Amino acid sequence: MSSVKESVENNHSTPTPTVDLDEIQATILRPRPAPYFGTHVLLRVNDAQAGRAFLRRLTPHVDSAAGWWSAVTPWLSVAISYAGLEALGVPQDSLQSFPVAFREGMAARARHLGDEGSNDPKNWDQPYGSGEVHIGVSAFSDSEEDRRRILAIAREQVEGFSGVSILAMQDFGAQPGDLNSLGYKDGIDQPAIEGSGVHPLPGQGQPIKAGEFILGYPGESGVPLPMPQPDILGRNGTYVGFRKYQSRVGAFNRFLQANGSTEEERELLAAKLVGRWRSGAPLTLAPEVDDPAVGADPQRNNDFDYANDTRGRQVPFGCHIRRMNPRDTKLTRLTDVNIHRIIRRGTTYGPPYDRNALSEADDEVPRGAIFLFISARAMATIEFLQQEWINDGNFIGAGNERDPIVGLQEKEATFTIPKEPVRRRVHGIETFNVLRGGEYFFMPSLSALKWLADAEN
Protein backbone atom coordinates (compact mmCIF):
# COMPACT_ATOMS: atom_id res chain seq x y z
CA MET A 1 0.00 0.00 0.00
CA SER A 2 3.05 2.25 0.26
CA SER A 3 2.87 3.09 -3.44
CA VAL A 4 -0.58 4.62 -3.02
CA LYS A 5 0.46 6.53 0.08
CA GLU A 6 3.51 7.86 -1.75
CA SER A 7 1.30 8.97 -4.63
CA VAL A 8 -0.89 10.91 -2.21
CA GLU A 9 2.13 12.48 -0.52
CA ASN A 10 3.70 13.52 -3.83
CA ASN A 11 0.48 15.10 -5.04
CA HIS A 12 -0.10 16.83 -1.67
CA SER A 13 -3.87 16.32 -1.94
CA THR A 14 -6.36 13.67 -2.89
CA PRO A 15 -9.11 14.17 -5.45
CA THR A 16 -12.66 14.13 -4.15
CA PRO A 17 -14.06 10.61 -4.56
CA THR A 18 -17.08 10.32 -6.83
CA VAL A 19 -17.86 6.69 -6.07
CA ASP A 20 -19.57 5.63 -2.86
CA LEU A 21 -16.57 4.40 -0.92
CA ASP A 22 -18.64 3.73 2.20
CA GLU A 23 -20.57 1.08 0.27
CA ILE A 24 -17.79 -0.57 -1.74
CA GLN A 25 -15.85 -3.43 -0.18
CA ALA A 26 -12.26 -2.49 0.68
CA THR A 27 -10.58 -5.26 -1.36
CA ILE A 28 -11.88 -3.79 -4.61
CA LEU A 29 -9.72 -0.67 -4.24
CA ARG A 30 -7.30 -1.34 -1.39
CA PRO A 31 -3.98 -2.89 -2.51
CA ARG A 32 -2.59 -5.72 -0.46
CA PRO A 33 -0.06 -4.53 2.12
CA ALA A 34 3.68 -5.18 1.84
CA PRO A 35 4.53 -7.52 3.40
CA TYR A 36 1.17 -9.26 3.39
CA PHE A 37 -0.37 -12.14 5.32
CA GLY A 38 -3.80 -13.64 4.94
CA THR A 39 -6.17 -16.53 4.41
CA HIS A 40 -8.79 -17.45 1.82
CA VAL A 41 -11.72 -19.38 3.30
CA LEU A 42 -14.32 -21.26 1.23
CA LEU A 43 -17.69 -22.06 2.83
CA ARG A 44 -20.83 -24.00 2.03
CA VAL A 45 -24.34 -22.94 3.06
CA ASN A 46 -26.39 -25.99 4.01
CA ASP A 47 -29.35 -24.04 5.38
CA ALA A 48 -30.59 -20.72 4.01
CA GLN A 49 -31.61 -19.32 7.36
CA ALA A 50 -28.24 -20.16 8.91
CA GLY A 51 -26.47 -18.69 5.87
CA ARG A 52 -28.30 -15.41 6.21
CA ALA A 53 -27.60 -15.31 9.93
CA PHE A 54 -23.92 -15.86 9.15
CA LEU A 55 -23.95 -12.86 6.80
CA ARG A 56 -25.66 -10.72 9.44
CA ARG A 57 -22.91 -11.56 11.89
CA LEU A 58 -20.07 -11.18 9.39
CA THR A 59 -21.09 -7.96 7.61
CA PRO A 60 -20.17 -5.56 10.47
CA HIS A 61 -16.59 -6.87 10.20
CA VAL A 62 -16.30 -6.32 6.42
CA ASP A 63 -14.36 -3.14 5.68
CA SER A 64 -15.53 -0.50 3.26
CA ALA A 65 -13.20 1.30 0.85
CA ALA A 66 -13.58 4.63 2.67
CA GLY A 67 -10.12 6.24 2.89
CA TRP A 68 -8.68 3.11 1.33
CA TRP A 69 -5.41 4.83 0.37
CA SER A 70 -4.46 5.45 4.01
CA ALA A 71 -6.47 2.79 5.84
CA VAL A 72 -4.79 0.40 8.22
CA THR A 73 -5.03 -3.35 8.00
CA PRO A 74 -6.32 -5.98 8.66
CA TRP A 75 -9.59 -6.38 6.79
CA LEU A 76 -12.12 -8.95 5.59
CA SER A 77 -13.90 -9.29 2.27
CA VAL A 78 -16.77 -11.55 1.32
CA ALA A 79 -17.98 -12.79 -2.05
CA ILE A 80 -20.78 -15.17 -3.04
CA SER A 81 -21.08 -17.63 -5.92
CA TYR A 82 -24.27 -18.15 -7.92
CA ALA A 83 -24.79 -21.46 -6.13
CA GLY A 84 -24.34 -19.51 -2.89
CA LEU A 85 -27.01 -16.99 -3.83
CA GLU A 86 -29.34 -19.89 -4.55
CA ALA A 87 -28.46 -21.50 -1.23
CA LEU A 88 -29.22 -18.23 0.59
CA GLY A 89 -32.71 -18.19 -0.91
CA VAL A 90 -32.32 -15.16 -3.18
CA PRO A 91 -35.54 -14.66 -5.20
CA GLN A 92 -35.62 -16.20 -8.66
CA ASP A 93 -36.11 -12.90 -10.51
CA SER A 94 -32.93 -11.56 -8.87
CA LEU A 95 -31.01 -14.75 -9.67
CA GLN A 96 -31.98 -14.50 -13.33
CA SER A 97 -30.69 -10.91 -13.50
CA PHE A 98 -27.09 -12.13 -13.18
CA PRO A 99 -25.02 -12.76 -16.35
CA VAL A 100 -25.17 -16.23 -17.88
CA ALA A 101 -21.44 -16.90 -17.41
CA PHE A 102 -21.74 -16.14 -13.69
CA ARG A 103 -24.76 -18.38 -13.34
CA GLU A 104 -22.99 -21.24 -15.11
CA GLY A 105 -19.83 -20.97 -13.01
CA MET A 106 -16.15 -21.17 -13.93
CA ALA A 107 -15.93 -24.96 -14.25
CA ALA A 108 -18.81 -25.04 -16.74
CA ARG A 109 -17.09 -22.29 -18.73
CA ALA A 110 -13.87 -24.28 -19.16
CA ARG A 111 -14.18 -24.33 -22.95
CA HIS A 112 -14.50 -20.52 -23.03
CA LEU A 113 -11.49 -20.20 -20.73
CA GLY A 114 -9.29 -22.69 -22.53
CA ASP A 115 -9.09 -24.74 -19.33
CA GLU A 116 -8.25 -28.10 -20.84
CA GLY A 117 -5.58 -30.75 -20.44
CA SER A 118 -3.81 -30.29 -17.11
CA ASN A 119 -6.03 -27.28 -16.42
CA ASP A 120 -9.29 -29.17 -16.98
CA PRO A 121 -11.75 -28.90 -14.05
CA LYS A 122 -11.64 -32.68 -13.66
CA ASN A 123 -8.07 -32.20 -12.40
CA TRP A 124 -8.89 -29.41 -9.94
CA ASP A 125 -8.46 -29.68 -6.19
CA GLN A 126 -11.59 -30.20 -4.15
CA PRO A 127 -13.95 -28.42 -3.62
CA TYR A 128 -13.42 -26.20 -6.69
CA GLY A 129 -15.92 -26.65 -9.49
CA SER A 130 -18.15 -28.91 -7.39
CA GLY A 131 -20.97 -26.41 -6.96
CA GLU A 132 -20.46 -26.60 -3.20
CA VAL A 133 -18.42 -23.39 -2.87
CA HIS A 134 -21.01 -20.81 -1.83
CA ILE A 135 -19.12 -18.05 0.01
CA GLY A 136 -15.51 -16.92 -0.17
CA VAL A 137 -14.08 -14.90 2.72
CA SER A 138 -10.59 -13.38 2.48
CA ALA A 139 -8.60 -11.93 5.37
CA PHE A 140 -5.76 -9.52 4.53
CA SER A 141 -3.23 -8.08 6.97
CA ASP A 142 0.32 -6.78 7.23
CA SER A 143 1.41 -9.10 10.03
CA GLU A 144 0.94 -12.72 11.06
CA GLU A 145 -0.49 -11.57 14.40
CA ASP A 146 -3.16 -9.48 12.70
CA ARG A 147 -3.90 -12.29 10.24
CA ARG A 148 -4.71 -14.61 13.13
CA ARG A 149 -6.82 -11.94 14.81
CA ILE A 150 -8.95 -11.06 11.78
CA LEU A 151 -9.32 -14.72 10.80
CA ALA A 152 -10.49 -15.53 14.34
CA ILE A 153 -13.21 -12.91 13.93
CA ALA A 154 -14.37 -14.57 10.71
CA ARG A 155 -14.32 -18.04 12.25
CA GLU A 156 -16.31 -16.86 15.26
CA GLN A 157 -19.16 -16.00 12.90
CA VAL A 158 -19.23 -19.57 11.57
CA GLU A 159 -19.13 -21.31 14.94
CA GLY A 160 -22.49 -22.34 16.22
CA PHE A 161 -24.07 -22.58 12.77
CA SER A 162 -24.53 -26.17 11.72
CA GLY A 163 -25.96 -24.82 8.47
CA VAL A 164 -22.64 -23.20 7.41
CA SER A 165 -19.44 -25.22 7.08
CA ILE A 166 -15.84 -24.50 6.10
CA LEU A 167 -14.76 -26.44 3.00
CA ALA A 168 -11.19 -25.21 2.63
CA MET A 169 -8.72 -22.69 4.03
CA GLN A 170 -5.57 -21.45 2.33
CA ASP A 171 -3.02 -19.27 4.11
CA PHE A 172 -0.94 -16.99 1.90
CA GLY A 173 1.76 -14.33 1.88
CA ALA A 174 4.98 -13.60 3.76
CA GLN A 175 7.37 -14.51 0.92
CA PRO A 176 10.91 -13.11 1.32
CA GLY A 177 11.26 -9.88 -0.65
CA ASP A 178 7.51 -9.92 -1.40
CA LEU A 179 8.21 -12.20 -4.38
CA ASN A 180 5.78 -14.59 -6.02
CA SER A 181 6.14 -18.35 -6.37
CA LEU A 182 8.46 -18.02 -9.41
CA GLY A 183 10.64 -15.41 -7.75
CA TYR A 184 9.30 -12.15 -9.23
CA LYS A 185 8.05 -9.01 -7.51
CA ASP A 186 4.35 -8.95 -8.36
CA GLY A 187 1.27 -6.75 -8.28
CA ILE A 188 2.90 -3.63 -9.72
CA ASP A 189 0.72 -2.75 -12.70
CA GLN A 190 -2.84 -1.96 -11.61
CA PRO A 191 -5.41 0.23 -13.40
CA ALA A 192 -6.17 3.72 -12.14
CA ILE A 193 -9.89 4.10 -11.42
CA GLU A 194 -11.73 7.36 -12.00
CA GLY A 195 -13.42 8.71 -8.88
CA SER A 196 -11.53 6.43 -6.49
CA GLY A 197 -10.00 9.35 -4.63
CA VAL A 198 -6.31 9.29 -5.59
CA HIS A 199 -4.17 10.55 -8.44
CA PRO A 200 -2.82 7.90 -10.82
CA LEU A 201 0.72 6.70 -10.28
CA PRO A 202 3.22 7.47 -13.06
CA GLY A 203 2.64 5.06 -15.92
CA GLN A 204 -0.96 4.22 -15.09
CA GLY A 205 -2.28 6.60 -17.72
CA GLN A 206 -5.62 8.32 -17.57
CA PRO A 207 -8.00 6.80 -15.02
CA ILE A 208 -10.46 4.27 -16.41
CA LYS A 209 -14.16 4.91 -15.85
CA ALA A 210 -15.34 3.51 -12.53
CA GLY A 211 -18.14 1.53 -14.18
CA GLU A 212 -15.59 -0.85 -15.70
CA PHE A 213 -14.84 -2.07 -12.19
CA ILE A 214 -17.81 -1.17 -9.99
CA LEU A 215 -21.47 -1.64 -10.94
CA GLY A 216 -23.78 1.36 -11.04
CA TYR A 217 -21.39 3.89 -12.62
CA PRO A 218 -20.75 4.82 -16.27
CA GLY A 219 -18.16 2.67 -18.02
CA GLU A 220 -15.91 3.56 -20.93
CA SER A 221 -18.95 3.59 -23.24
CA GLY A 222 -20.54 6.34 -21.14
CA VAL A 223 -23.31 4.19 -19.67
CA PRO A 224 -23.39 1.78 -16.72
CA LEU A 225 -23.13 -1.94 -17.35
CA PRO A 226 -26.21 -4.05 -16.59
CA MET A 227 -26.35 -5.02 -12.94
CA PRO A 228 -28.23 -7.51 -10.79
CA GLN A 229 -31.65 -6.48 -9.55
CA PRO A 230 -32.95 -4.93 -7.41
CA ASP A 231 -30.59 -1.96 -7.46
CA ILE A 232 -29.66 -2.41 -3.81
CA LEU A 233 -28.26 -5.84 -4.70
CA GLY A 234 -26.22 -4.77 -7.73
CA ARG A 235 -25.09 -1.21 -7.09
CA ASN A 236 -21.53 -0.78 -5.78
CA GLY A 237 -20.87 -4.48 -6.23
CA THR A 238 -18.59 -6.24 -8.69
CA TYR A 239 -17.55 -9.67 -9.93
CA VAL A 240 -14.50 -11.70 -8.97
CA GLY A 241 -12.73 -14.47 -10.82
CA PHE A 242 -10.92 -16.65 -8.28
CA ARG A 243 -8.17 -18.82 -9.80
CA LYS A 244 -5.70 -21.00 -7.90
CA TYR A 245 -2.44 -22.00 -9.63
CA GLN A 246 0.27 -24.42 -8.59
CA SER A 247 3.73 -23.33 -9.72
CA ARG A 248 5.98 -25.98 -11.27
CA VAL A 249 9.16 -24.43 -9.91
CA GLY A 250 11.36 -27.35 -10.91
CA ALA A 251 10.22 -27.15 -14.55
CA PHE A 252 10.74 -23.39 -14.57
CA ASN A 253 14.27 -23.66 -13.20
CA ARG A 254 15.13 -26.52 -15.56
CA PHE A 255 13.99 -24.38 -18.48
CA LEU A 256 16.25 -21.52 -17.39
CA GLN A 257 19.17 -23.90 -16.87
CA ALA A 258 18.69 -25.43 -20.33
CA ASN A 259 18.64 -22.05 -22.06
CA GLY A 260 21.22 -20.04 -20.15
CA SER A 261 24.84 -21.03 -19.56
CA THR A 262 25.48 -18.42 -16.85
CA GLU A 263 23.44 -16.96 -14.01
CA GLU A 264 23.35 -13.62 -15.87
CA GLU A 265 21.96 -15.28 -19.01
CA ARG A 266 19.34 -17.15 -17.01
CA GLU A 267 18.19 -14.01 -15.21
CA LEU A 268 17.95 -12.07 -18.47
CA LEU A 269 15.86 -14.88 -19.97
CA ALA A 270 13.62 -14.85 -16.88
CA ALA A 271 13.20 -11.09 -17.36
CA LYS A 272 12.35 -11.53 -21.06
CA LEU A 273 9.58 -14.02 -20.20
CA VAL A 274 7.86 -11.50 -17.93
CA GLY A 275 9.01 -8.13 -19.26
CA ARG A 276 10.43 -7.23 -15.86
CA TRP A 277 13.45 -8.31 -13.85
CA ARG A 278 12.82 -10.26 -10.68
CA SER A 279 13.07 -6.97 -8.74
CA GLY A 280 10.13 -5.52 -10.66
CA ALA A 281 12.29 -3.19 -12.77
CA PRO A 282 10.82 -3.08 -16.31
CA LEU A 283 13.06 -3.98 -19.23
CA THR A 284 12.15 -0.70 -20.91
CA LEU A 285 13.96 1.17 -18.13
CA ALA A 286 16.67 -1.43 -17.42
CA PRO A 287 17.13 -3.32 -20.70
CA GLU A 288 20.47 -5.00 -20.02
CA VAL A 289 21.03 -5.20 -16.26
CA ASP A 290 18.59 -5.32 -13.35
CA ASP A 291 18.06 -2.10 -11.39
CA PRO A 292 16.47 -3.02 -8.05
CA ALA A 293 16.16 0.64 -7.08
CA VAL A 294 13.79 1.19 -10.02
CA GLY A 295 11.88 -1.99 -9.18
CA ALA A 296 11.29 -0.78 -5.62
CA ASP A 297 10.23 2.75 -6.62
CA PRO A 298 6.46 3.07 -7.30
CA GLN A 299 7.08 6.41 -8.98
CA ARG A 300 9.29 4.73 -11.61
CA ASN A 301 8.63 0.99 -11.83
CA ASN A 302 5.52 1.40 -13.98
CA ASP A 303 6.34 4.68 -15.73
CA PHE A 304 7.00 3.52 -19.29
CA ASP A 305 5.47 2.83 -22.67
CA TYR A 306 6.60 0.97 -25.77
CA ALA A 307 7.02 3.95 -28.10
CA ASN A 308 10.77 3.28 -28.39
CA ASP A 309 10.41 -0.48 -28.53
CA THR A 310 8.13 -1.01 -31.51
CA ARG A 311 10.03 -4.15 -32.56
CA GLY A 312 10.03 -5.79 -29.14
CA ARG A 313 13.81 -5.89 -28.80
CA GLN A 314 13.67 -4.71 -25.21
CA VAL A 315 10.34 -6.22 -24.17
CA PRO A 316 9.29 -9.18 -26.36
CA PHE A 317 5.79 -8.94 -27.80
CA GLY A 318 4.86 -12.30 -26.29
CA CYS A 319 6.08 -11.63 -22.75
CA HIS A 320 3.63 -11.66 -19.85
CA ILE A 321 3.29 -7.94 -19.06
CA ARG A 322 3.07 -6.81 -22.69
CA ARG A 323 0.25 -9.27 -23.29
CA MET A 324 -1.69 -8.34 -20.17
CA ASN A 325 -1.35 -4.58 -20.75
CA PRO A 326 -0.20 -3.78 -24.30
CA ARG A 327 -0.22 -0.03 -23.51
CA ASP A 328 0.65 1.77 -26.76
CA THR A 329 1.75 -1.36 -28.66
CA LYS A 330 0.23 -1.46 -32.14
CA LEU A 331 -2.07 -4.48 -32.09
CA THR A 332 -2.93 -6.58 -35.13
CA ARG A 333 -6.53 -6.78 -33.86
CA LEU A 334 -8.23 -3.52 -32.94
CA THR A 335 -8.94 -3.67 -29.22
CA ASP A 336 -9.94 -1.11 -26.59
CA VAL A 337 -7.35 -1.96 -23.95
CA ASN A 338 -9.25 -0.03 -21.25
CA ILE A 339 -12.25 -2.37 -21.29
CA HIS A 340 -9.95 -5.35 -20.81
CA ARG A 341 -8.10 -4.03 -17.76
CA ILE A 342 -8.73 -5.86 -14.52
CA ILE A 343 -7.84 -5.34 -10.86
CA ARG A 344 -5.58 -8.14 -9.64
CA ARG A 345 -5.16 -9.19 -6.04
CA GLY A 346 -2.50 -11.87 -6.33
CA THR A 347 -1.53 -13.84 -3.24
CA THR A 348 1.31 -16.38 -2.99
CA TYR A 349 0.99 -19.57 -0.93
CA GLY A 350 3.32 -22.37 0.12
CA PRO A 351 7.12 -22.38 0.46
CA PRO A 352 9.01 -19.47 -1.13
CA TYR A 353 10.62 -19.71 -4.55
CA ASP A 354 13.78 -21.82 -4.54
CA ARG A 355 16.17 -21.21 -7.43
CA ASN A 356 17.90 -24.53 -6.63
CA ALA A 357 14.72 -26.58 -7.04
CA LEU A 358 15.24 -28.64 -10.21
CA SER A 359 13.57 -32.01 -9.74
CA GLU A 360 10.15 -33.22 -10.87
CA ALA A 361 9.33 -33.67 -7.19
CA ASP A 362 9.78 -29.92 -6.78
CA ASP A 363 6.96 -29.44 -9.31
CA GLU A 364 4.56 -31.18 -6.95
CA VAL A 365 5.31 -29.07 -3.88
CA PRO A 366 2.05 -27.26 -3.01
CA ARG A 367 3.01 -23.68 -3.71
CA GLY A 368 1.76 -21.14 -6.17
CA ALA A 369 -0.55 -18.18 -6.51
CA ILE A 370 -4.20 -17.41 -6.00
CA PHE A 371 -5.57 -14.50 -7.99
CA LEU A 372 -8.68 -12.44 -7.38
CA PHE A 373 -9.50 -10.83 -10.74
CA ILE A 374 -11.93 -7.99 -10.05
CA SER A 375 -14.06 -6.24 -12.66
CA ALA A 376 -17.67 -5.26 -13.37
CA ARG A 377 -17.35 -7.51 -16.41
CA ALA A 378 -14.98 -10.05 -14.85
CA MET A 379 -16.36 -13.15 -16.55
CA ALA A 380 -16.21 -11.65 -20.06
CA THR A 381 -12.81 -10.06 -19.41
CA ILE A 382 -11.18 -13.18 -17.98
CA GLU A 383 -12.55 -15.32 -20.79
CA PHE A 384 -11.33 -12.78 -23.37
CA LEU A 385 -7.88 -12.61 -21.79
CA GLN A 386 -7.62 -16.39 -21.62
CA GLN A 387 -8.70 -16.90 -25.23
CA GLU A 388 -7.11 -13.95 -26.98
CA TRP A 389 -4.19 -12.62 -24.96
CA ILE A 390 -2.93 -15.56 -22.86
CA ASN A 391 -3.46 -18.66 -25.01
CA ASP A 392 -2.96 -16.97 -28.38
CA GLY A 393 -0.43 -14.47 -29.69
CA ASN A 394 -1.89 -13.27 -32.98
CA PHE A 395 -3.33 -10.09 -31.43
CA ILE A 396 0.18 -8.79 -30.74
CA GLY A 397 2.11 -10.40 -33.57
CA ALA A 398 3.41 -13.38 -31.57
CA GLY A 399 1.75 -16.00 -33.76
CA ASN A 400 0.51 -19.08 -31.93
CA GLU A 401 2.83 -18.60 -28.97
CA ARG A 402 1.17 -18.48 -25.56
CA ASP A 403 1.85 -16.50 -22.42
CA PRO A 404 5.10 -18.02 -21.07
CA ILE A 405 4.09 -17.59 -17.43
CA VAL A 406 0.36 -18.44 -17.14
CA GLY A 407 -0.38 -19.92 -20.58
CA LEU A 408 -1.36 -23.55 -21.06
CA GLN A 409 1.48 -24.75 -23.26
CA GLU A 410 1.30 -27.27 -26.06
CA LYS A 411 4.09 -29.68 -27.01
CA GLU A 412 7.12 -28.11 -28.68
CA ALA A 413 6.08 -24.66 -27.43
CA THR A 414 8.44 -21.78 -28.15
CA PHE A 415 9.08 -18.21 -27.05
CA THR A 416 10.49 -15.62 -29.44
CA ILE A 417 12.97 -12.93 -28.36
CA PRO A 418 13.43 -10.29 -31.10
CA LYS A 419 17.06 -9.23 -31.47
CA GLU A 420 19.64 -8.24 -34.07
CA PRO A 421 20.73 -9.65 -36.43
CA VAL A 422 18.49 -12.71 -35.94
CA ARG A 423 15.67 -13.29 -33.50
CA ARG A 424 16.16 -15.94 -30.84
CA ARG A 425 13.54 -18.66 -30.58
CA VAL A 426 13.66 -20.47 -27.24
CA HIS A 427 12.27 -24.01 -27.16
CA GLY A 428 11.00 -26.10 -24.27
CA ILE A 429 8.44 -23.74 -22.76
CA GLU A 430 6.21 -25.78 -20.43
CA THR A 431 3.10 -24.97 -18.42
CA PHE A 432 4.82 -23.40 -15.44
CA ASN A 433 1.60 -22.56 -13.55
CA VAL A 434 -1.05 -25.30 -13.53
CA LEU A 435 -4.64 -24.35 -12.68
CA ARG A 436 -5.82 -26.16 -9.54
CA GLY A 437 -9.24 -24.57 -9.15
CA GLY A 438 -11.44 -21.60 -9.79
CA GLU A 439 -14.80 -19.98 -9.09
CA TYR A 440 -16.80 -16.96 -10.21
CA PHE A 441 -18.03 -14.80 -7.32
CA PHE A 442 -20.14 -11.70 -6.86
CA MET A 443 -18.72 -9.21 -4.33
CA PRO A 444 -21.72 -7.25 -3.03
CA SER A 445 -21.77 -3.79 -1.50
CA LEU A 446 -22.20 -3.51 2.25
CA SER A 447 -25.87 -2.61 1.81
CA ALA A 448 -26.32 -5.59 -0.50
CA LEU A 449 -24.81 -7.89 2.14
CA LYS A 450 -27.40 -6.61 4.61
CA TRP A 451 -30.15 -7.11 2.00
CA LEU A 452 -28.97 -10.68 1.38
CA ALA A 453 -29.01 -11.33 5.13
CA ASP A 454 -32.63 -10.19 5.39
CA ALA A 455 -34.86 -13.25 5.69
CA GLU A 456 -37.78 -11.28 4.25
CA ASN A 457 -36.32 -10.89 0.71
PDB file of C-alpha atoms in Angstrom, residues 14 17 35-36 49 59 87 100 122 180 183 194 200 219 221 226 277 302 312 335 337 367 369 374 391-392 397 412:
ATOM      1  CA  THR A  14      -6.359  13.669  -2.888  1.00  0.00           C
ATOM      2  CA  PRO A  17     -14.056  10.614  -4.560  1.00  0.00           C
ATOM      3  CA  PRO A  35       4.526  -7.516   3.401  1.00  0.00           C
ATOM      4  CA  TYR A  36       1.168  -9.255   3.391  1.00  0.00           C
ATOM      5  CA  GLN A  49     -31.609 -19.317   7.363  1.00  0.00           C
ATOM      6  CA  THR A  59     -21.087  -7.963   7.608  1.00  0.00           C
ATOM      7  CA  ALA A  87     -28.460 -21.500  -1.225  1.00  0.00           C
ATOM      8  CA  VAL A 100     -25.174 -16.228 -17.882  1.00  0.00           C
ATOM      9  CA  LYS A 122     -11.640 -32.681 -13.659  1.00  0.00           C
ATOM     10  CA  ASN A 180       5.778 -14.588  -6.023  1.00  0.00           C
ATOM     11  CA  GLY A 183      10.642 -15.411  -7.752  1.00  0.00           C
ATOM     12  CA  GLU A 194     -11.726   7.358 -12.001  1.00  0.00           C
ATOM     13  CA  PRO A 200      -2.821   7.900 -10.822  1.00  0.00           C
ATOM     14  CA  GLY A 219     -18.162   2.672 -18.021  1.00  0.00           C
ATOM     15  CA  SER A 221     -18.954   3.592 -23.237  1.00  0.00           C
ATOM     16  CA  PRO A 226     -26.214  -4.054 -16.594  1.00  0.00           C
ATOM     17  CA  TRP A 277      13.446  -8.305 -13.848  1.00  0.00           C
ATOM     18  CA  ASN A 302       5.521   1.396 -13.980  1.00  0.00           C
ATOM     19  CA  GLY A 312      10.035  -5.789 -29.144  1.00  0.00           C
ATOM     20  CA  THR A 335      -8.937  -3.666 -29.223  1.00  0.00           C
ATOM     21  CA  VAL A 337      -7.353  -1.955 -23.949  1.00  0.00           C
ATOM     22  CA  ARG A 367       3.009 -23.678  -3.711  1.00  0.00           C
ATOM     23  CA  ALA A 369      -0.547 -18.176  -6.513  1.00  0.00           C
ATOM     24  CA  ILE A 374     -11.931  -7.988 -10.046  1.00  0.00           C
ATOM     25  CA  ASN A 391      -3.455 -18.657 -25.006  1.00  0.00           C
ATOM     26  CA  ASP A 392      -2.958 -16.965 -28.375  1.00  0.00           C
ATOM     27  CA  GLY A 397       2.110 -10.399 -33.573  1.00  0.00           C
ATOM     28  CA  GLU A 412       7.125 -28.115 -28.681  1.00  0.00           C
TER      29      GLU A 412
END
